Amino acid sequence: MKGCSLRFYLHETAMHRGGFFTYEQVLALARKQGIHGGTVFKAADGYGRHGTMNEQRMHTLSGYQILIIEFILDEAEADALLKAIQEDDFPLFWAKLPAEFGSFGMD
């Protein structure tokens, strides 16, 4: 199947409305929209638009690690999720990449 990989990049401690972690709210929104799965990854190292390094060894205790939320979905699902996130004013950087995906031995 063809679709896309939709990724969101944020700080681990980023909060959104109601004092909940942004990554939890993004996952909940995707689930509410019927998206079948999403994964949150912790980045080992990296830097953002301001050029500040975010090495894990420096930020493990501070909760300042970078997270990546990834969804593999079709274009319509991606566009609907992006629209919902924009309407709810989430402060997120995102990337949408073409993807070919499938599964083996799953019912």
mmCIF file of N, CA and C in Angstrom:
data_model
loop_
_atom_site.group_PDB
_atom_site.id
_atom_site.type_symbol
_atom_site.label_atom_id
_atom_site.label_comp_id
_atom_site.label_asym_id
_atom_site.label_seq_id
_atom_site.Cartn_x
_atom_site.Cartn_y
_atom_site.Cartn_z
ATOM 1 N N MET A 1 0.839 -1.177 0.000
ATOM 2 C CA MET A 1 0.000 0.000 0.000
ATOM 3 C C MET A 1 0.883 1.239 0.000
ATOM 4 N N LYS A 2 0.346 2.299 -0.529
ATOM 5 C CA LYS A 2 1.073 3.563 -0.538
ATOM 6 C C LYS A 2 0.340 4.568 0.331
ATOM 7 N N GLY A 3 1.112 5.380 0.993
ATOM 8 C CA GLY A 3 0.566 6.403 1.869
ATOM 9 C C GLY A 3 1.682 7.322 2.306
ATOM 10 N N CYS A 4 1.729 7.610 3.600
ATOM 11 C CA CYS A 4 2.762 8.512 4.089
ATOM 12 C C CYS A 4 3.137 8.201 5.529
ATOM 13 N N SER A 5 4.288 8.707 5.892
ATOM 14 C CA SER A 5 4.751 8.710 7.276
ATOM 15 C C SER A 5 4.580 10.145 7.752
ATOM 16 N N LEU A 6 3.757 10.334 8.765
ATOM 17 C CA LEU A 6 3.518 11.661 9.321
ATOM 18 C C LEU A 6 4.217 11.725 10.666
ATOM 19 N N ARG A 7 5.153 12.664 10.794
ATOM 20 C CA ARG A 7 5.968 12.767 12.006
ATOM 21 C C ARG A 7 5.813 14.145 12.631
ATOM 22 N N PHE A 8 5.795 14.141 13.949
ATOM 23 C CA PHE A 8 5.753 15.378 14.720
ATOM 24 C C PHE A 8 6.956 15.390 15.653
ATOM 25 N N TYR A 9 7.595 16.539 15.783
ATOM 26 C CA TYR A 9 8.790 16.688 16.607
ATOM 27 C C TYR A 9 8.486 17.674 17.733
ATOM 28 N N LEU A 10 8.807 17.286 18.969
ATOM 29 C CA LEU A 10 8.492 18.137 20.108
ATOM 30 C C LEU A 10 9.360 17.780 21.301
ATOM 31 N N HIS A 11 9.357 18.636 22.302
ATOM 32 C CA HIS A 11 10.060 18.356 23.549
ATOM 33 C C HIS A 11 9.203 17.456 24.423
ATOM 34 N N GLU A 12 9.855 16.578 25.146
ATOM 35 C CA GLU A 12 9.184 15.609 26.002
ATOM 36 C C GLU A 12 8.225 16.272 26.990
ATOM 37 N N THR A 13 8.581 17.420 27.506
ATOM 38 C CA THR A 13 7.771 18.081 28.530
ATOM 39 C C THR A 13 6.779 19.091 27.961
ATOM 40 N N ALA A 14 6.666 19.175 26.632
ATOM 41 C CA ALA A 14 5.730 20.125 26.030
ATOM 42 C C ALA A 14 4.310 19.825 26.497
ATOM 43 N N MET A 15 3.624 20.883 26.909
ATOM 44 C CA MET A 15 2.248 20.757 27.393
ATOM 45 C C MET A 15 1.312 21.512 26.453
ATOM 46 N N HIS A 16 0.071 21.076 26.444
ATOM 47 C CA HIS A 16 -0.958 21.759 25.671
ATOM 48 C C HIS A 16 -2.142 21.973 26.595
ATOM 49 N N ARG A 17 -3.233 22.385 26.074
ATOM 50 C CA ARG A 17 -4.410 22.722 26.882
ATOM 51 C C ARG A 17 -4.701 21.707 27.980
ATOM 52 N N GLY A 18 -5.063 22.215 29.142
ATOM 53 C CA GLY A 18 -5.445 21.347 30.243
ATOM 54 C C GLY A 18 -4.281 20.787 31.030
ATOM 55 N N GLY A 19 -3.052 21.188 30.696
ATOM 56 C CA GLY A 19 -1.892 20.728 31.439
ATOM 57 C C GLY A 19 -1.481 19.299 31.149
ATOM 58 N N PHE A 20 -1.878 18.776 29.996
ATOM 59 C CA PHE A 20 -1.494 17.418 29.607
ATOM 60 C C PHE A 20 -0.322 17.486 28.635
ATOM 61 N N PHE A 21 0.477 16.433 28.631
ATOM 62 C CA PHE A 21 1.595 16.391 27.694
ATOM 63 C C PHE A 21 1.069 16.413 26.261
ATOM 64 N N THR A 22 1.732 17.191 25.422
ATOM 65 C CA THR A 22 1.316 17.330 24.029
ATOM 66 C C THR A 22 1.315 15.984 23.316
ATOM 67 N N TYR A 23 2.338 15.164 23.541
ATOM 68 C CA TYR A 23 2.398 13.883 22.828
ATOM 69 C C TYR A 23 1.214 12.999 23.184
ATOM 70 N N GLU A 24 0.757 13.040 24.432
ATOM 71 C CA GLU A 24 -0.417 12.253 24.828
ATOM 72 C C GLU A 24 -1.670 12.758 24.128
ATOM 73 N N GLN A 25 -1.784 14.069 24.008
ATOM 74 C CA GLN A 25 -2.960 14.649 23.363
ATOM 75 C C GLN A 25 -2.984 14.371 21.865
ATOM 76 N N VAL A 26 -1.814 14.381 21.228
ATOM 77 C CA VAL A 26 -1.749 14.062 19.795
ATOM 78 C C VAL A 26 -2.161 12.607 19.568
ATOM 79 N N LEU A 27 -1.649 11.695 20.389
ATOM 80 C CA LEU A 27 -2.046 10.284 20.271
ATOM 81 C C LEU A 27 -3.543 10.113 20.490
ATOM 82 N N ALA A 28 -4.094 10.789 21.486
ATOM 83 C CA ALA A 28 -5.531 10.688 21.775
ATOM 84 C C ALA A 28 -6.362 11.226 20.614
ATOM 85 N N LEU A 29 -5.931 12.326 20.022
ATOM 86 C CA LEU A 29 -6.642 12.904 18.886
ATOM 87 C C LEU A 29 -6.619 11.952 17.695
ATOM 88 N N ALA A 30 -5.462 11.365 17.414
ATOM 89 C CA ALA A 30 -5.350 10.414 16.300
ATOM 90 C C ALA A 30 -6.243 9.201 16.540
ATOM 91 N N ARG A 31 -6.236 8.713 17.756
ATOM 92 C CA ARG A 31 -7.075 7.551 18.088
ATOM 93 C C ARG A 31 -8.556 7.887 17.924
ATOM 94 N N LYS A 32 -8.939 9.073 18.361
ATOM 95 C CA LYS A 32 -10.332 9.533 18.228
ATOM 96 C C LYS A 32 -10.743 9.607 16.757
ATOM 97 N N GLN A 33 -9.794 9.921 15.882
ATOM 98 C CA GLN A 33 -10.078 10.009 14.448
ATOM 99 C C GLN A 33 -10.055 8.647 13.763
ATOM 100 N N GLY A 34 -9.786 7.591 14.519
ATOM 101 C CA GLY A 34 -9.802 6.249 13.948
ATOM 102 C C GLY A 34 -8.496 5.807 13.320
ATOM 103 N N ILE A 35 -7.423 6.537 13.566
ATOM 104 C CA ILE A 35 -6.119 6.135 13.047
ATOM 105 C C ILE A 35 -5.660 4.921 13.843
ATOM 106 N N HIS A 36 -5.217 3.888 13.141
ATOM 107 C CA HIS A 36 -4.997 2.571 13.742
ATOM 108 C C HIS A 36 -3.735 2.410 14.567
ATOM 109 N N GLY A 37 -2.840 3.352 14.568
ATOM 110 C CA GLY A 37 -1.648 3.208 15.397
ATOM 111 C C GLY A 37 -0.730 4.399 15.274
ATOM 112 N N GLY A 38 -0.016 4.662 16.328
ATOM 113 C CA GLY A 38 0.975 5.724 16.362
ATOM 114 C C GLY A 38 2.044 5.342 17.364
ATOM 115 N N THR A 39 3.245 5.842 17.174
ATOM 116 C CA THR A 39 4.365 5.501 18.044
ATOM 117 C C THR A 39 5.101 6.768 18.445
ATOM 118 N N VAL A 40 5.530 6.811 19.708
ATOM 119 C CA VAL A 40 6.347 7.914 20.209
ATOM 120 C C VAL A 40 7.760 7.382 20.432
ATOM 121 N N PHE A 41 8.742 8.047 19.832
ATOM 122 C CA PHE A 41 10.152 7.684 19.969
ATOM 123 C C PHE A 41 10.886 8.789 20.718
ATOM 124 N N LYS A 42 11.870 8.415 21.542
ATOM 125 C CA LYS A 42 12.766 9.388 22.160
ATOM 126 C C LYS A 42 14.020 9.482 21.303
ATOM 127 N N ALA A 43 14.385 10.690 20.940
ATOM 128 C CA ALA A 43 15.583 10.906 20.134
ATOM 129 C C ALA A 43 16.826 10.848 21.013
ATOM 130 N N ALA A 44 17.879 10.225 20.517
ATOM 131 C CA ALA A 44 19.134 10.124 21.258
ATOM 132 C C ALA A 44 19.925 11.427 21.216
ATOM 133 N N ASP A 45 19.800 12.166 20.127
ATOM 134 C CA ASP A 45 20.582 13.381 19.956
ATOM 135 C C ASP A 45 19.943 14.199 18.847
ATOM 136 N N GLY A 46 20.249 15.466 18.785
ATOM 137 C CA GLY A 46 19.740 16.300 17.716
ATOM 138 C C GLY A 46 19.807 17.770 18.079
ATOM 139 N N TYR A 47 19.432 18.619 17.125
ATOM 140 C CA TYR A 47 19.329 20.045 17.401
ATOM 141 C C TYR A 47 18.161 20.592 16.609
ATOM 142 N N GLY A 48 17.603 21.692 17.086
ATOM 143 C CA GLY A 48 16.433 22.291 16.468
ATOM 144 C C GLY A 48 16.775 23.559 15.714
ATOM 145 N N ARG A 49 15.754 24.323 15.407
ATOM 146 C CA ARG A 49 15.910 25.518 14.581
ATOM 147 C C ARG A 49 16.814 26.577 15.211
ATOM 148 N N HIS A 50 16.984 26.523 16.548
ATOM 149 C CA HIS A 50 17.844 27.489 17.225
ATOM 150 C C HIS A 50 19.287 27.000 17.344
ATOM 151 N N GLY A 51 19.559 25.777 16.874
ATOM 152 C CA GLY A 51 20.912 25.240 16.879
ATOM 153 C C GLY A 51 21.368 24.670 18.207
ATOM 154 N N THR A 52 20.464 24.553 19.172
ATOM 155 C CA THR A 52 20.816 24.023 20.486
ATOM 156 C C THR A 52 20.839 22.505 20.444
ATOM 157 N N MET A 53 21.950 21.921 20.884
ATOM 158 C CA MET A 53 22.056 20.459 20.931
ATOM 159 C C MET A 53 21.160 19.920 22.037
ATOM 160 N N ASN A 54 20.538 18.787 21.786
ATOM 161 C CA ASN A 54 19.628 18.164 22.738
ATOM 162 C C ASN A 54 20.069 16.748 23.041
ATOM 163 N N GLU A 55 21.326 16.587 23.408
ATOM 164 C CA GLU A 55 21.871 15.260 23.657
ATOM 165 C C GLU A 55 21.187 14.605 24.844
ATOM 166 N N GLN A 56 20.889 13.326 24.707
ATOM 167 C CA GLN A 56 20.197 12.592 25.760
ATOM 168 C C GLN A 56 20.967 12.638 27.070
ATOM 169 N N ARG A 57 22.266 12.488 27.017
ATOM 170 C CA ARG A 57 23.039 12.436 28.263
ATOM 171 C C ARG A 57 22.949 13.750 29.034
ATOM 172 N N MET A 58 22.698 14.847 28.341
ATOM 173 C CA MET A 58 22.590 16.138 29.010
ATOM 174 C C MET A 58 21.196 16.366 29.584
ATOM 175 N N HIS A 59 20.188 15.741 28.987
ATOM 176 C CA HIS A 59 18.815 16.087 29.332
ATOM 177 C C HIS A 59 18.000 14.955 29.936
ATOM 178 N N THR A 60 18.608 13.838 30.215
ATOM 179 C CA THR A 60 17.861 12.705 30.745
ATOM 180 C C THR A 60 17.111 13.082 32.010
ATOM 181 N N LEU A 61 17.755 13.787 32.891
ATOM 182 C CA LEU A 61 17.122 14.141 34.155
ATOM 183 C C LEU A 61 16.219 15.360 34.044
ATOM 184 N N SER A 62 16.446 16.202 33.064
ATOM 185 C CA SER A 62 15.673 17.436 32.957
ATOM 186 C C SER A 62 14.345 17.244 32.244
ATOM 187 N N GLY A 63 14.127 16.101 31.592
ATOM 188 C CA GLY A 63 12.893 15.900 30.837
ATOM 189 C C GLY A 63 12.844 16.708 29.565
ATOM 190 N N TYR A 64 13.996 17.095 29.055
ATOM 191 C CA TYR A 64 14.055 17.970 27.892
ATOM 192 C C TYR A 64 14.444 17.217 26.625
ATOM 193 N N GLN A 65 14.199 15.928 26.598
ATOM 194 C CA GLN A 65 14.523 15.146 25.406
ATOM 195 C C GLN A 65 13.533 15.450 24.286
ATOM 196 N N ILE A 66 13.988 15.195 23.073
ATOM 197 C CA ILE A 66 13.147 15.372 21.900
ATOM 198 C C ILE A 66 12.356 14.091 21.665
ATOM 199 N N LEU A 67 11.082 14.250 21.338
ATOM 200 C CA LEU A 67 10.222 13.124 20.980
ATOM 201 C C LEU A 67 9.842 13.240 19.518
ATOM 202 N N ILE A 68 9.638 12.093 18.901
ATOM 203 C CA ILE A 68 9.093 12.019 17.545
ATOM 204 C C ILE A 68 7.854 11.142 17.630
ATOM 205 N N ILE A 69 6.731 11.687 17.186
ATOM 206 C CA ILE A 69 5.495 10.909 17.105
ATOM 207 C C ILE A 69 5.326 10.546 15.639
ATOM 208 N N GLU A 70 5.139 9.265 15.344
ATOM 209 C CA GLU A 70 5.028 8.844 13.945
ATOM 210 C C GLU A 70 3.761 8.039 13.717
ATOM 211 N N PHE A 71 3.119 8.353 12.604
ATOM 212 C CA PHE A 71 1.951 7.612 12.136
ATOM 213 C C PHE A 71 2.220 7.178 10.701
ATOM 214 N N ILE A 72 1.866 5.944 10.361
ATOM 215 C CA ILE A 72 1.904 5.464 8.979
ATOM 216 C C ILE A 72 0.447 5.363 8.555
ATOM 217 N N LEU A 73 0.070 6.137 7.543
ATOM 218 C CA LEU A 73 -1.349 6.218 7.190
ATOM 219 C C LEU A 73 -1.535 6.635 5.742
ATOM 220 N N ASP A 74 -2.776 6.675 5.306
ATOM 221 C CA ASP A 74 -3.020 7.124 3.937
ATOM 222 C C ASP A 74 -3.111 8.654 3.923
ATOM 223 N N GLU A 75 -3.080 9.214 2.735
ATOM 224 C CA GLU A 75 -3.047 10.673 2.575
ATOM 225 C C GLU A 75 -4.253 11.353 3.214
ATOM 226 N N ALA A 76 -5.439 10.772 3.047
ATOM 227 C CA ALA A 76 -6.653 11.379 3.602
ATOM 228 C C ALA A 76 -6.596 11.424 5.127
ATOM 229 N N GLU A 77 -6.125 10.335 5.750
ATOM 230 C CA GLU A 77 -5.992 10.315 7.212
ATOM 231 C C GLU A 77 -4.970 11.351 7.679
ATOM 232 N N ALA A 78 -3.862 11.446 6.959
ATOM 233 C CA ALA A 78 -2.820 12.415 7.321
ATOM 234 C C ALA A 78 -3.346 13.838 7.226
ATOM 235 N N ASP A 79 -4.033 14.142 6.135
ATOM 236 C CA ASP A 79 -4.571 15.489 5.954
ATOM 237 C C ASP A 79 -5.605 15.825 7.028
ATOM 238 N N ALA A 80 -6.450 14.854 7.384
ATOM 239 C CA ALA A 80 -7.460 15.081 8.426
ATOM 240 C C ALA A 80 -6.802 15.313 9.785
ATOM 241 N N LEU A 81 -5.761 14.553 10.094
ATOM 242 C CA LEU A 81 -5.069 14.728 11.369
ATOM 243 C C LEU A 81 -4.348 16.076 11.407
ATOM 244 N N LEU A 82 -3.683 16.443 10.324
ATOM 245 C CA LEU A 82 -3.019 17.748 10.275
ATOM 246 C C LEU A 82 -4.020 18.887 10.458
ATOM 247 N N LYS A 83 -5.171 18.760 9.831
ATOM 248 C CA LYS A 83 -6.209 19.793 9.960
ATOM 249 C C LYS A 83 -6.682 19.899 11.407
ATOM 250 N N ALA A 84 -6.930 18.762 12.050
ATOM 251 C CA ALA A 84 -7.397 18.763 13.441
ATOM 252 C C ALA A 84 -6.342 19.356 14.372
ATOM 253 N N ILE A 85 -5.088 19.037 14.139
ATOM 254 C CA ILE A 85 -4.006 19.565 14.975
ATOM 255 C C ILE A 85 -3.871 21.072 14.782
ATOM 256 N N GLN A 86 -3.998 21.523 13.544
ATOM 257 C CA GLN A 86 -3.932 22.960 13.280
ATOM 258 C C GLN A 86 -5.113 23.684 13.919
ATOM 259 N N GLU A 87 -6.304 23.114 13.824
ATOM 260 C CA GLU A 87 -7.492 23.738 14.409
ATOM 261 C C GLU A 87 -7.403 23.827 15.927
ATOM 262 N N ASP A 88 -6.737 22.854 16.549
ATOM 263 C CA ASP A 88 -6.591 22.861 18.008
ATOM 264 C C ASP A 88 -5.354 23.649 18.444
ATOM 265 N N ASP A 89 -4.657 24.247 17.482
ATOM 266 C CA ASP A 89 -3.530 25.139 17.756
ATOM 267 C C ASP A 89 -2.382 24.468 18.510
ATOM 268 N N PHE A 90 -2.092 23.220 18.159
ATOM 269 C CA PHE A 90 -0.930 22.540 18.738
ATOM 270 C C PHE A 90 0.343 23.198 18.204
ATOM 271 N N PRO A 91 1.314 23.520 19.061
ATOM 272 C CA PRO A 91 2.583 24.089 18.597
ATOM 273 C C PRO A 91 3.559 22.974 18.214
ATOM 274 N N LEU A 92 3.477 22.495 16.984
ATOM 275 C CA LEU A 92 4.267 21.339 16.558
ATOM 276 C C LEU A 92 4.946 21.583 15.219
ATOM 277 N N PHE A 93 6.144 21.039 15.071
ATOM 278 C CA PHE A 93 6.806 20.946 13.775
ATOM 279 C C PHE A 93 6.480 19.563 13.233
ATOM 280 N N TRP A 94 6.143 19.465 11.952
ATOM 281 C CA TRP A 94 5.769 18.169 11.383
ATOM 282 C C TRP A 94 6.452 17.963 10.035
ATOM 283 N N ALA A 95 6.492 16.695 9.630
ATOM 284 C CA ALA A 95 7.006 16.306 8.315
ATOM 285 C C ALA A 95 6.133 15.178 7.786
ATOM 286 N N LYS A 96 5.766 15.260 6.518
ATOM 287 C CA LYS A 96 4.970 14.214 5.862
ATOM 288 C C LYS A 96 5.802 13.667 4.714
ATOM 289 N N LEU A 97 6.115 12.369 4.789
ATOM 290 C CA LEU A 97 6.990 11.725 3.818
ATOM 291 C C LEU A 97 6.247 10.602 3.108
ATOM 292 N N PRO A 98 6.495 10.401 1.815
ATOM 293 C CA PRO A 98 5.865 9.282 1.125
ATOM 294 C C PRO A 98 6.335 7.957 1.722
ATOM 295 N N ALA A 99 5.428 7.001 1.799
ATOM 296 C CA ALA A 99 5.774 5.688 2.365
ATOM 297 C C ALA A 99 5.031 4.588 1.627
ATOM 298 N N GLU A 100 5.690 3.461 1.518
ATOM 299 C CA GLU A 100 5.060 2.240 1.026
ATOM 300 C C GLU A 100 5.059 1.288 2.209
ATOM 301 N N PHE A 101 3.908 0.699 2.503
ATOM 302 C CA PHE A 101 3.824 -0.120 3.706
ATOM 303 C C PHE A 101 2.929 -1.326 3.496
ATOM 304 N N GLY A 102 3.053 -2.285 4.387
ATOM 305 C CA GLY A 102 2.255 -3.505 4.351
ATOM 306 C C GLY A 102 2.522 -4.306 5.604
ATOM 307 N N SER A 103 2.042 -5.524 5.625
ATOM 308 C CA SER A 103 2.277 -6.391 6.786
ATOM 309 C C SER A 103 2.347 -7.838 6.314
ATOM 310 N N PHE A 104 2.942 -8.670 7.147
ATOM 311 C CA PHE A 104 3.056 -10.098 6.882
ATOM 312 C C PHE A 104 2.453 -10.869 8.045
ATOM 313 N N GLY A 105 1.698 -11.904 7.752
ATOM 314 C CA GLY A 105 1.209 -12.827 8.761
ATOM 315 C C GLY A 105 0.321 -12.233 9.828
ATOM 316 N N MET A 106 -0.367 -11.151 9.516
ATOM 317 C CA MET A 106 -1.255 -10.520 10.500
ATOM 318 C C MET A 106 -2.697 -10.668 10.042
ATOM 319 N N ASP A 107 -3.583 -10.892 10.989
ATOM 320 C CA ASP A 107 -5.014 -10.999 10.652
ATOM 321 C C ASP A 107 -5.703 -9.670 10.808
#
